[in-house]
PDB file of C-alpha atoms in Angstrom:
ATOM      1  CA  UNK A 216       0.000   0.000   0.000  1.00  0.00           C
ATOM      2  CA  UNK A 217       2.842   2.402   0.788  1.00  0.00           C
ATOM      3  CA  UNK A 218       4.430   1.884  -2.633  1.00  0.00           C
ATOM      4  CA  UNK A 219       1.167   2.842  -4.399  1.00  0.00           C
ATOM      5  CA  UNK A 220       0.999   6.145  -2.507  1.00  0.00           C
ATOM      6  CA  UNK A 221       4.616   6.899  -3.381  1.00  0.00           C
ATOM      7  CA  UNK A 222       4.051   6.368  -7.113  1.00  0.00           C
ATOM      8  CA  UNK A 223       0.887   8.452  -6.980  1.00  0.00           C
ATOM      9  CA  UNK A 224       2.847  11.372  -5.504  1.00  0.00           C
ATOM     10  CA  UNK A 225       5.596  10.969  -8.098  1.00  0.00           C
ATOM     11  CA  UNK A 226       3.007  10.930 -10.898  1.00  0.00           C
ATOM     12  CA  UNK A 227       1.323  14.075  -9.552  1.00  0.00           C
ATOM     13  CA  UNK A 228       4.681  15.857  -9.218  1.00  0.00           C
ATOM     14  CA  UNK A 229       5.587  14.889 -12.775  1.00  0.00           C
ATOM     15  CA  UNK A 230       2.263  16.164 -14.117  1.00  0.00           C
ATOM     16  CA  UNK A 231       2.660  19.433 -12.198  1.00  0.00           C
ATOM     17  CA  UNK A 232       6.149  19.812 -13.654  1.00  0.00           C
ATOM     18  CA  UNK A 233       4.796  19.291 -17.184  1.00  0.00           C
ATOM     19  CA  UNK A 234       2.012  21.805 -16.504  1.00  0.00           C
ATOM     20  CA  UNK A 235       4.560  24.383 -15.339  1.00  0.00           C
ATOM     21  CA  UNK A 236       6.664  23.810 -18.467  1.00  0.00           C
ATOM     22  CA  UNK A 237       3.662  24.212 -20.782  1.00  0.00           C
ATOM     23  CA  UNK A 238       2.429  27.328 -18.975  1.00  0.00           C
ATOM     24  CA  UNK A 239       5.914  28.850 -19.022  1.00  0.00           C
ATOM     25  CA  UNK A 240       6.318  28.142 -22.728  1.00  0.00           C
ATOM     26  CA  UNK A 241       2.926  29.722 -23.453  1.00  0.00           C
ATOM     27  CA  UNK A 242       3.766  32.814 -21.432  1.00  0.00           C
ATOM     28  CA  UNK A 243       7.209  33.248 -23.023  1.00  0.00           C
ATOM     29  CA  UNK A 244       5.807  32.815 -26.526  1.00  0.00           C
ATOM     30  CA  UNK A 245       3.070  35.361 -25.887  1.00  0.00           C
ATOM     31  CA  UNK A 246       5.472  37.801 -24.221  1.00  0.00           C
ATOM     32  CA  UNK A 247       8.101  37.579 -26.949  1.00  0.00           C
ATOM     33  CA  UNK A 248       5.701  37.808 -29.891  1.00  0.00           C
ATOM     34  CA  UNK A 249       3.848  40.880 -28.610  1.00  0.00           C
ATOM     35  CA  UNK A 250       6.837  42.872 -27.430  1.00  0.00           C
ATOM     36  CA  UNK A 251       6.641  46.200 -29.261  1.00  0.00           C
ATOM     37  CA  UNK A 252      10.296  46.988 -28.553  1.00  0.00           C
ATOM     38  CA  UNK A 253      11.575  44.509 -31.142  1.00  0.00           C
ATOM     39  CA  UNK A 254      10.495  43.753 -34.676  1.00  0.00           C
ATOM     40  CA  UNK A 255       8.719  40.519 -35.450  1.00  0.00           C
ATOM     41  CA  UNK A 256      10.397  38.816 -38.390  1.00  0.00           C
ATOM     42  CA  UNK A 257       8.122  37.515 -41.105  1.00  0.00           C
ATOM     43  CA  UNK A 258       9.183  35.073 -43.814  1.00  0.00           C
ATOM     44  CA  UNK A 259       7.029  33.993 -46.745  1.00  0.00           C
ATOM     45  CA  UNK A 260       7.548  30.496 -48.153  1.00  0.00           C
ATOM     46  CA  UNK A 261       5.488  29.798 -51.284  1.00  0.00           C
ATOM     47  CA  UNK A 262       4.474  26.139 -51.139  1.00  0.00           C
ATOM     48  CA  UNK A 263       2.631  24.126 -53.760  1.00  0.00           C
ATOM     49  CA  UNK A 264       0.053  22.615 -51.456  1.00  0.00           C
ATOM     50  CA  UNK A 265      -1.948  20.735 -54.059  1.00  0.00           C
ATOM     51  CA  UNK A 266       0.975  19.680 -56.262  1.00  0.00           C
ATOM     52  CA  UNK A 267      -0.637  21.093 -59.391  1.00  0.00           C
ATOM     53  CA  UNK A 268       1.260  22.372 -62.414  1.00  0.00           C
ATOM     54  CA  UNK A 269      -0.648  25.670 -62.257  1.00  0.00           C
ATOM     55  CA  UNK A 270       0.551  26.301 -58.708  1.00  0.00           C
ATOM     56  CA  UNK A 271       4.118  25.376 -59.716  1.00  0.00           C
ATOM     57  CA  UNK A 272       3.952  27.858 -62.585  1.00  0.00           C
ATOM     58  CA  UNK A 273       2.594  30.600 -60.309  1.00  0.00           C
ATOM     59  CA  UNK A 274       5.274  30.005 -57.671  1.00  0.00           C
ATOM     60  CA  UNK A 275       8.020  30.069 -60.296  1.00  0.00           C
ATOM     61  CA  UNK A 276       6.955  33.509 -61.541  1.00  0.00           C
ATOM     62  CA  UNK A 277       6.985  35.071 -58.056  1.00  0.00           C
ATOM     63  CA  UNK A 278       9.649  37.705 -57.398  1.00  0.00           C
ATOM     64  CA  UNK A 279      10.469  39.970 -54.473  1.00  0.00           C
ATOM     65  CA  UNK A 280       8.452  42.702 -56.187  1.00  0.00           C
ATOM     66  CA  UNK A 281       5.344  40.525 -55.894  1.00  0.00           C
ATOM     67  CA  UNK A 282       5.357  41.134 -52.141  1.00  0.00           C
ATOM     68  CA  UNK A 283       5.872  44.921 -52.274  1.00  0.00           C
ATOM     69  CA  UNK A 284       2.218  45.569 -51.341  1.00  0.00           C
ATOM     70  CA  UNK A 285       2.786  43.600 -48.127  1.00  0.00           C
ATOM     71  CA  UNK A 286       5.823  45.758 -47.345  1.00  0.00           C
ATOM     72  CA  UNK A 287       3.843  48.917 -48.036  1.00  0.00           C
ATOM     73  CA  UNK A 288       0.958  47.773 -45.839  1.00  0.00           C
ATOM     74  CA  UNK A 289       3.241  46.907 -42.924  1.00  0.00           C
ATOM     75  CA  UNK A 290       5.090  50.232 -43.260  1.00  0.00           C
ATOM     76  CA  UNK A 291       1.766  52.097 -43.127  1.00  0.00           C
ATOM     77  CA  UNK A 292       0.654  50.155 -40.075  1.00  0.00           C
ATOM     78  CA  UNK A 293       3.996  50.786 -38.361  1.00  0.00           C
ATOM     79  CA  UNK A 294       3.656  54.511 -39.033  1.00  0.00           C
ATOM     80  CA  UNK A 295       0.356  54.531 -37.136  1.00  0.00           C
ATOM     81  CA  UNK A 296       2.301  53.445 -34.017  1.00  0.00           C
ATOM     82  CA  UNK A 297       5.380  55.638 -34.627  1.00  0.00           C
ATOM     83  CA  UNK A 298       7.501  52.577 -35.339  1.00  0.00           C
ATOM     84  CA  UNK A 299      10.332  53.223 -37.796  1.00  0.00           C
TER      85      UNK A 299
END
């Protein structure tokens, strides 16, 4: 009977440890991604999700200039918050 109580306590401690790790990871992720002091890096990876030739052709014709409207939009939004 004593051994069963010991393993129950160990199991509860382990689960509490996992809960603390998950909560800490959530908090750090939220804190780091919403910190207005540093920029949030964004990367765009065009992926052919359906494997079609049309999507391949579209991805091949993409250039950096294709994403200029995204840059313009983000610059305008940053200006609203006095972010350089």
